[in-house]
Coordinates of C-alpha atoms in Angstrom, one line a residue:
Chain A
X16 CA 121.8 125.7 83.2
X17 CA 123.6 124.7 86.4
X18 CA 121.4 123.0 89.1
X19 CA 121.3 123.5 92.8
X20 CA 124.7 122.9 94.4
X21 CA 125.2 121.6 97.9
X22 CA 128.2 120.8 100.0
X23 CA 129.5 118.8 101.6
X24 CA 127.9 115.7 100.1
X25 CA 128.5 113.6 103.3
X26 CA 129.3 114.5 106.9
X27 CA 129.9 112.3 109.9
X28 CA 130.0 114.0 113.3
X29 CA 129.6 113.0 117.0
X30 CA 126.6 114.1 119.0
X31 CA 126.9 117.6 120.5
X32 CA 129.2 118.7 117.8
X33 CA 128.2 121.4 115.3
X34 CA 127.9 121.2 111.6
X35 CA 127.1 123.5 108.7
X36 CA 125.7 122.9 105.2
X37 CA 126.0 125.2 102.2
X38 CA 123.6 125.6 99.3
X39 CA 123.9 127.6 96.0
X40 CA 120.5 127.8 94.3
X41 CA 119.8 128.1 90.6
X42 CA 120.8 131.5 89.3
X43 CA 117.8 133.9 89.5
X44 CA 115.7 131.8 91.8
X45 CA 114.3 134.0 94.5
X46 CA 112.9 131.3 96.7
X47 CA 115.1 128.8 98.6
X48 CA 114.0 125.9 100.8
X49 CA 115.8 123.5 103.2
X50 CA 114.3 120.1 103.7
X51 CA 115.2 117.3 106.1
X52 CA 114.7 113.7 104.8
X53 CA 115.0 111.0 107.4
X54 CA 115.5 107.5 106.1
X55 CA 112.2 105.9 105.0
X56 CA 110.4 109.2 105.1
X57 CA 109.6 111.9 102.6
X58 CA 111.3 115.3 102.7
X59 CA 110.0 117.7 105.4
X60 CA 110.3 121.4 105.0
X61 CA 112.5 123.1 107.6
X62 CA 112.7 126.7 106.3
X63 CA 111.8 128.8 103.3
X64 CA 113.4 132.0 102.2
X65 CA 112.1 134.6 99.8
X66 CA 115.2 136.5 98.7
X67 CA 117.0 137.0 102.0
X68 CA 113.9 137.0 104.2
X69 CA 112.4 134.0 106.0
X70 CA 108.9 133.1 104.8
X71 CA 108.3 130.0 106.9
X72 CA 110.4 128.4 109.6
X73 CA 107.6 126.8 111.6
X74 CA 109.1 123.3 111.4
X75 CA 112.7 124.4 112.2
X76 CA 113.9 123.3 115.7
X77 CA 115.2 126.8 116.6
X78 CA 116.9 125.7 119.8
X79 CA 119.6 123.9 117.7
X80 CA 119.0 124.7 114.0
X81 CA 119.7 128.1 112.3
X82 CA 119.7 129.2 108.7
X83 CA 120.6 132.3 106.8
X84 CA 120.6 133.5 103.3
X85 CA 122.8 136.6 103.1
X86 CA 122.5 138.7 100.0
X87 CA 119.6 136.6 98.8
X88 CA 121.7 134.0 97.0
X89 CA 123.7 131.3 98.9
X90 CA 122.4 129.8 102.1
X91 CA 123.8 128.0 105.1
X92 CA 122.0 125.7 107.5
X93 CA 123.7 125.0 110.9
X94 CA 123.0 122.5 113.6
X95 CA 124.5 123.2 117.0
X96 CA 124.6 120.9 119.0
X97 CA 123.7 117.9 116.9
X98 CA 121.6 115.0 118.2
X99 CA 121.5 111.4 117.1
X100 CA 118.0 112.0 115.6
X101 CA 119.4 114.7 113.3
X102 CA 120.9 112.0 111.1
X103 CA 119.2 112.5 107.8
X104 CA 119.7 113.9 104.2
X105 CA 119.4 117.7 104.1
X106 CA 118.1 118.8 100.8
X107 CA 118.2 122.3 99.4
X108 CA 115.7 123.4 96.7
X109 CA 115.0 126.6 94.8
X110 CA 112.3 128.0 92.7
X111 CA 111.8 131.1 90.6
X112 CA 109.0 132.4 92.8
X113 CA 107.4 131.4 95.9
X114 CA 104.4 129.1 96.4
X115 CA 103.5 127.9 92.9
X116 CA 106.6 127.4 90.9
X117 CA 108.4 124.0 90.5
X118 CA 111.0 123.3 93.1
X119 CA 114.4 122.1 91.9
X120 CA 116.4 120.0 94.4
X121 CA 120.1 119.7 95.0
X122 CA 121.7 116.3 95.6
X123 CA 121.6 116.7 99.4
X124 CA 124.0 116.4 102.2
X125 CA 123.9 113.1 104.1
X126 CA 124.6 113.7 107.8
X127 CA 125.4 110.9 110.2
X128 CA 125.5 111.7 113.9
X129 CA 127.3 109.1 116.0
Chain B
X26 CA 99.7 113.1 111.6
X27 CA 100.8 112.1 108.1
X28 CA 98.6 113.9 105.6
X29 CA 100.1 112.2 102.5
X30 CA 100.7 108.4 102.5
X31 CA 102.3 106.0 100.1
X32 CA 101.5 102.6 101.6
X33 CA 103.6 100.5 99.3
X34 CA 107.3 100.8 100.2
X35 CA 108.3 99.0 97.0
X36 CA 107.1 97.8 93.7
X37 CA 108.7 95.4 91.2
X38 CA 107.6 95.3 87.6
X39 CA 108.8 93.7 84.4
X40 CA 110.1 95.9 81.6
X41 CA 107.3 96.8 79.1
X42 CA 104.5 96.3 81.6
X43 CA 102.6 99.0 83.5
X44 CA 103.8 100.4 86.8
X45 CA 101.1 101.8 89.1
X46 CA 102.2 103.8 92.1
X47 CA 99.6 104.9 94.7
X48 CA 99.2 107.8 97.1
X49 CA 96.4 108.7 99.6
X50 CA 95.8 112.0 101.3
X51 CA 93.7 113.0 104.3
X52 CA 93.3 116.7 103.9
X53 CA 91.2 118.4 101.2
X54 CA 93.1 121.7 101.4
X55 CA 95.5 120.9 98.6
X56 CA 95.3 122.5 95.2
X57 CA 98.0 120.5 93.3
X58 CA 99.4 117.0 93.6
X59 CA 102.9 116.3 92.3
X60 CA 105.1 113.3 91.6
X61 CA 108.9 113.5 92.1
X62 CA 111.4 110.9 91.1
X63 CA 114.7 110.3 92.9
X64 CA 117.7 108.4 91.9
X65 CA 120.4 107.4 94.5
X66 CA 122.7 110.2 95.5
X67 CA 120.6 112.7 93.6
X68 CA 117.9 115.1 94.7
X69 CA 114.2 114.6 93.8
X70 CA 113.3 115.8 90.3
X71 CA 109.8 116.9 89.3
X72 CA 108.0 114.4 87.1
X73 CA 104.3 115.4 86.6
X74 CA 101.5 117.2 88.5
X75 CA 97.8 117.5 88.5
X76 CA 95.4 120.2 89.6
X77 CA 92.8 119.4 92.2
X78 CA 90.1 120.3 89.7
X79 CA 91.3 117.7 87.1
X80 CA 91.0 113.9 87.2
X81 CA 93.7 113.0 84.7
X82 CA 97.0 114.5 83.4
X83 CA 99.1 112.7 80.8
X84 CA 102.7 113.4 79.7
X85 CA 104.2 110.8 77.4
X86 CA 104.5 107.5 79.3
X87 CA 103.4 109.0 82.6
X88 CA 99.7 109.6 83.6
X89 CA 98.5 110.7 86.9
X90 CA 94.9 110.0 88.0
X91 CA 93.1 111.9 90.8
X92 CA 90.1 110.5 92.6
X93 CA 88.9 113.3 94.9
X94 CA 86.1 111.4 96.5
X95 CA 88.5 108.7 97.6
X96 CA 91.3 111.2 98.3
X97 CA 93.5 109.0 96.2
X98 CA 95.9 109.5 93.3
X99 CA 98.0 107.2 91.2
X100 CA 100.9 107.4 88.8
X101 CA 100.8 105.1 85.8
X102 CA 104.0 104.4 83.8
X103 CA 103.4 102.7 80.5
X104 CA 105.5 101.0 79.2
X105 CA 107.9 100.7 82.2
X106 CA 111.6 100.9 81.4
X107 CA 114.7 99.9 83.5
X108 CA 115.7 103.6 83.6
X109 CA 112.4 104.2 85.5
X110 CA 113.9 102.4 88.5
X111 CA 114.0 105.0 91.3
X112 CA 112.2 106.2 94.4
X113 CA 108.9 108.0 93.6
X114 CA 107.5 110.6 96.0
X115 CA 104.0 111.8 95.9
X116 CA 103.5 115.4 97.2
X117 CA 100.6 117.7 97.8
X118 CA 100.7 121.5 97.7
X119 CA 98.8 123.5 100.3
X120 CA 96.0 125.6 98.9
X121 CA 95.7 128.3 101.5
X122 CA 96.4 129.7 105.0
X123 CA 99.7 129.0 106.6
X124 CA 100.1 125.9 104.3
X125 CA 99.8 127.9 101.1
X126 CA 102.3 126.6 98.5
X127 CA 103.9 124.2 101.0
X128 CA 104.7 120.7 99.8
X129 CA 103.8 117.7 102.0
X130 CA 105.6 114.6 100.8
X131 CA 104.7 110.9 101.1
X132 CA 107.2 108.4 102.3
X133 CA 108.2 107.2 98.8
X134 CA 107.9 104.0 96.8
X135 CA 110.9 102.2 95.4
X136 CA 110.2 101.1 91.9
X137 CA 112.3 98.4 90.3
X138 CA 111.8 97.6 86.7
X139 CA 113.4 94.3 85.6
X140 CA 114.8 93.9 82.1

């Protein structure tokens, strides 16, 4: 069974530029999550999708971050414009169902904002 | 406010000995506690979990203990192997309300097992 795929693996941009990350969850997983992991901290949930609908985006900085999950499969997370404090690893995870199923994580995208 | 804390940033253990990783939480509204393991350049992988109504769960070399009165849980690895060297994250799952099903992670502990 293929795992959660993410691309790119690494990205370096300058502040005020925009960037987008892509995630392909495990086939059949209805729930998709985006986490931000800042160096030295644990992952923090940014947004959760159930199929193509948003379940929780309370921690998403909506003035600069946006995410979508068209057709309930792949998802993209965008930052526009990026700030220095956005430097982090962005992890995508998926689970069969929401709330109680095990979350499976992708390898993450390491973003450096200069 | 950090609801889940791992106060030891790192732990070094000799191969064959016991590794004990600790985690404290400040909120009682969690129904499950989980441990994830993370190798460099990979995402976290689920290791073991425990329900808030249990005090111990064992899976092979891994045992998680939960002390609800102290709001403390620990992961024991016996015997430790060099392949166990990784970052270990403790996570707590919200039991209800707007936090239902949401995972709150600790900062992680880097475990190094020396041959």
